[in-house]
Amino acid sequence: MEPNLIDLSTFHDLARTDIGAFSPKPTSIEGDQVEAVRSLFQSPDGTIDVGIWECTPGRFTADRSRSSEICHILSGLVEVRRADGETRELGPGDLLVLPQGWKGEWRIRETTRKLYMIQTGD
């Protein structure tokens, strides 16, 4: 009897991977921001999405009321601000965890590319 094998997904050189066309950032509140995103993996039940996202300089709001997100910054410089005003600056190699319920703003200082994992919950 053959074992039930689960496929193994691998992705290389994420800093230079083509992620497609850029379009206006819907939650942008400062600057003429454009973003591109490429999903690399989705769980069969749709609750987990792993991909690459890139955005140009400016500022936008973010709301993780219904999901949590892990972000690994691949390139660029970003400032993340919580609703209470606490700010963190992140650059290449940094990891950011946004737990479910987090709300705040991102200020993109230099065009930024990140690897993300979003988990949608109740």
mmCIF file of C-alpha atoms in Angstrom:
data_model
loop_
_atom_site.group_PDB
_atom_site.id
_atom_site.type_symbol
_atom_site.label_atom_id
_atom_site.label_comp_id
_atom_site.label_asym_id
_atom_site.label_seq_id
_atom_site.Cartn_x
_atom_site.Cartn_y
_atom_site.Cartn_z
ATOM 1 C CA MET A 1 0.000 0.000 0.000
ATOM 2 C CA GLU A 2 1.362 3.400 -1.043
ATOM 3 C CA PRO A 3 1.464 6.163 1.618
ATOM 4 C CA ASN A 4 -0.709 9.225 1.125
ATOM 5 C CA LEU A 5 1.819 11.834 -0.066
ATOM 6 C CA ILE A 6 1.268 15.550 0.396
ATOM 7 C CA ASP A 7 2.827 17.817 -2.219
ATOM 8 C CA LEU A 8 5.794 19.962 -1.166
ATOM 9 C CA SER A 9 5.744 23.554 -2.463
ATOM 10 C CA THR A 10 9.020 25.442 -2.880
ATOM 11 C CA PHE A 11 9.694 28.944 -4.186
ATOM 12 C CA HIS A 12 13.031 30.557 -5.001
ATOM 13 C CA ASP A 13 14.511 34.066 -5.214
ATOM 14 C CA LEU A 14 11.421 35.817 -3.824
ATOM 15 C CA ALA A 15 13.126 39.224 -3.963
ATOM 16 C CA ARG A 16 13.142 39.032 -7.777
ATOM 17 C CA THR A 17 10.084 36.873 -8.510
ATOM 18 C CA ASP A 18 7.659 38.456 -10.985
ATOM 19 C CA ILE A 19 4.470 39.277 -9.105
ATOM 20 C CA GLY A 20 2.464 40.801 -11.934
ATOM 21 C CA ALA A 21 0.934 44.179 -12.680
ATOM 22 C CA PHE A 22 0.647 47.012 -10.174
ATOM 23 C CA SER A 23 -2.674 48.723 -9.437
ATOM 24 C CA PRO A 24 -3.769 51.587 -7.136
ATOM 25 C CA LYS A 25 -3.698 50.756 -3.399
ATOM 26 C CA PRO A 26 -7.368 50.931 -2.255
ATOM 27 C CA THR A 27 -6.627 51.895 1.377
ATOM 28 C CA SER A 28 -3.976 54.517 0.536
ATOM 29 C CA ILE A 29 -4.348 57.819 2.415
ATOM 30 C CA GLU A 30 -1.145 59.545 1.261
ATOM 31 C CA GLY A 31 0.847 59.345 -1.975
ATOM 32 C CA ASP A 32 -0.043 57.781 -5.316
ATOM 33 C CA GLN A 33 0.574 54.266 -4.057
ATOM 34 C CA VAL A 34 0.386 51.225 -6.286
ATOM 35 C CA GLU A 35 0.709 47.608 -5.190
ATOM 36 C CA ALA A 36 1.111 44.153 -6.689
ATOM 37 C CA VAL A 37 0.482 40.799 -5.066
ATOM 38 C CA ARG A 38 1.058 37.186 -6.055
ATOM 39 C CA SER A 39 -0.387 34.354 -4.017
ATOM 40 C CA LEU A 40 2.005 31.400 -3.910
ATOM 41 C CA PHE A 41 -0.018 28.968 -1.788
ATOM 42 C CA GLN A 42 -3.543 28.677 -0.405
ATOM 43 C CA SER A 43 -4.734 26.010 1.992
ATOM 44 C CA PRO A 44 -7.503 23.744 0.667
ATOM 45 C CA ASP A 45 -9.993 25.306 3.112
ATOM 46 C CA GLY A 46 -8.959 28.850 2.084
ATOM 47 C CA THR A 47 -7.985 29.962 5.602
ATOM 48 C CA ILE A 48 -4.259 30.363 4.848
ATOM 49 C CA ASP A 49 -2.733 32.427 2.039
ATOM 50 C CA VAL A 50 1.027 32.760 1.493
ATOM 51 C CA GLY A 51 2.381 35.165 -1.087
ATOM 52 C CA ILE A 52 4.478 38.154 -2.098
ATOM 53 C CA TRP A 53 3.305 41.759 -1.915
ATOM 54 C CA GLU A 54 5.021 44.932 -3.066
ATOM 55 C CA CYS A 55 3.996 48.570 -2.601
ATOM 56 C CA THR A 56 5.373 51.993 -3.523
ATOM 57 C CA PRO A 57 5.965 54.867 -1.040
ATOM 58 C CA GLY A 58 3.051 56.483 0.769
ATOM 59 C CA ARG A 59 0.730 55.690 3.663
ATOM 60 C CA PHE A 60 -2.255 53.342 4.001
ATOM 61 C CA THR A 61 -4.559 51.931 6.664
ATOM 62 C CA ALA A 62 -4.571 48.255 7.612
ATOM 63 C CA ASP A 63 -7.212 46.237 9.441
ATOM 64 C CA ARG A 64 -6.644 42.686 10.689
ATOM 65 C CA SER A 65 -10.033 42.368 12.425
ATOM 66 C CA ARG A 66 -10.765 39.036 10.755
ATOM 67 C CA SER A 67 -7.269 37.685 10.124
ATOM 68 C CA SER A 68 -3.714 37.542 11.420
ATOM 69 C CA GLU A 69 -0.625 38.141 9.307
ATOM 70 C CA ILE A 70 3.059 37.331 9.421
ATOM 71 C CA CYS A 71 5.241 39.603 7.240
ATOM 72 C CA HIS A 72 8.897 39.010 6.360
ATOM 73 C CA ILE A 73 10.338 42.145 4.768
ATOM 74 C CA LEU A 74 12.422 41.215 1.704
ATOM 75 C CA SER A 75 13.355 44.740 0.566
ATOM 76 C CA GLY A 76 12.511 48.360 1.282
ATOM 77 C CA LEU A 77 11.835 50.376 4.402
ATOM 78 C CA VAL A 78 8.509 50.652 6.216
ATOM 79 C CA GLU A 79 7.101 52.185 9.380
ATOM 80 C CA VAL A 80 4.143 50.434 11.012
ATOM 81 C CA ARG A 81 1.993 52.385 13.479
ATOM 82 C CA ARG A 82 -0.569 50.978 15.892
ATOM 83 C CA ALA A 83 -3.845 52.782 16.542
ATOM 84 C CA ASP A 84 -2.388 54.111 19.854
ATOM 85 C CA GLY A 85 0.534 55.707 17.981
ATOM 86 C CA GLU A 86 3.322 53.210 18.794
ATOM 87 C CA THR A 87 5.589 52.967 15.738
ATOM 88 C CA ARG A 88 8.068 50.339 14.552
ATOM 89 C CA GLU A 89 10.508 50.686 11.660
ATOM 90 C CA LEU A 90 11.269 47.583 9.581
ATOM 91 C CA GLY A 91 13.652 46.740 6.765
ATOM 92 C CA PRO A 92 15.091 43.752 4.883
ATOM 93 C CA GLY A 93 15.240 40.606 7.008
ATOM 94 C CA ASP A 94 12.787 41.867 9.658
ATOM 95 C CA LEU A 95 9.699 39.894 10.673
ATOM 96 C CA LEU A 96 6.408 41.459 11.738
ATOM 97 C CA VAL A 97 3.481 39.631 13.355
ATOM 98 C CA LEU A 98 0.064 41.330 13.201
ATOM 99 C CA PRO A 99 -2.313 39.373 15.458
ATOM 100 C CA GLN A 100 -6.007 39.132 14.696
ATOM 101 C CA GLY A 101 -7.642 42.384 15.812
ATOM 102 C CA TRP A 102 -4.656 44.634 14.955
ATOM 103 C CA LYS A 103 -5.460 47.963 13.292
ATOM 104 C CA GLY A 104 -3.115 50.726 12.243
ATOM 105 C CA GLU A 105 -1.181 52.313 9.396
ATOM 106 C CA TRP A 106 1.770 51.477 7.199
ATOM 107 C CA ARG A 107 4.072 54.224 5.917
ATOM 108 C CA ILE A 108 6.162 52.920 3.043
ATOM 109 C CA ARG A 109 9.428 54.914 3.024
ATOM 110 C CA GLU A 110 11.010 52.984 0.120
ATOM 111 C CA THR A 111 9.247 50.599 -2.244
ATOM 112 C CA THR A 112 8.775 47.523 -0.080
ATOM 113 C CA ARG A 113 8.406 43.834 -0.874
ATOM 114 C CA LYS A 114 7.306 41.315 1.722
ATOM 115 C CA LEU A 115 6.556 37.641 2.011
ATOM 116 C CA TYR A 116 3.247 37.285 3.849
ATOM 117 C CA MET A 117 1.155 34.588 5.462
ATOM 118 C CA ILE A 118 -2.427 35.524 6.264
ATOM 119 C CA GLN A 119 -4.624 33.250 8.343
ATOM 120 C CA THR A 120 -8.321 34.037 8.329
ATOM 121 C CA GLY A 121 -10.234 33.225 11.496
ATOM 122 C CA ASP A 122 -13.631 33.730 13.079
#
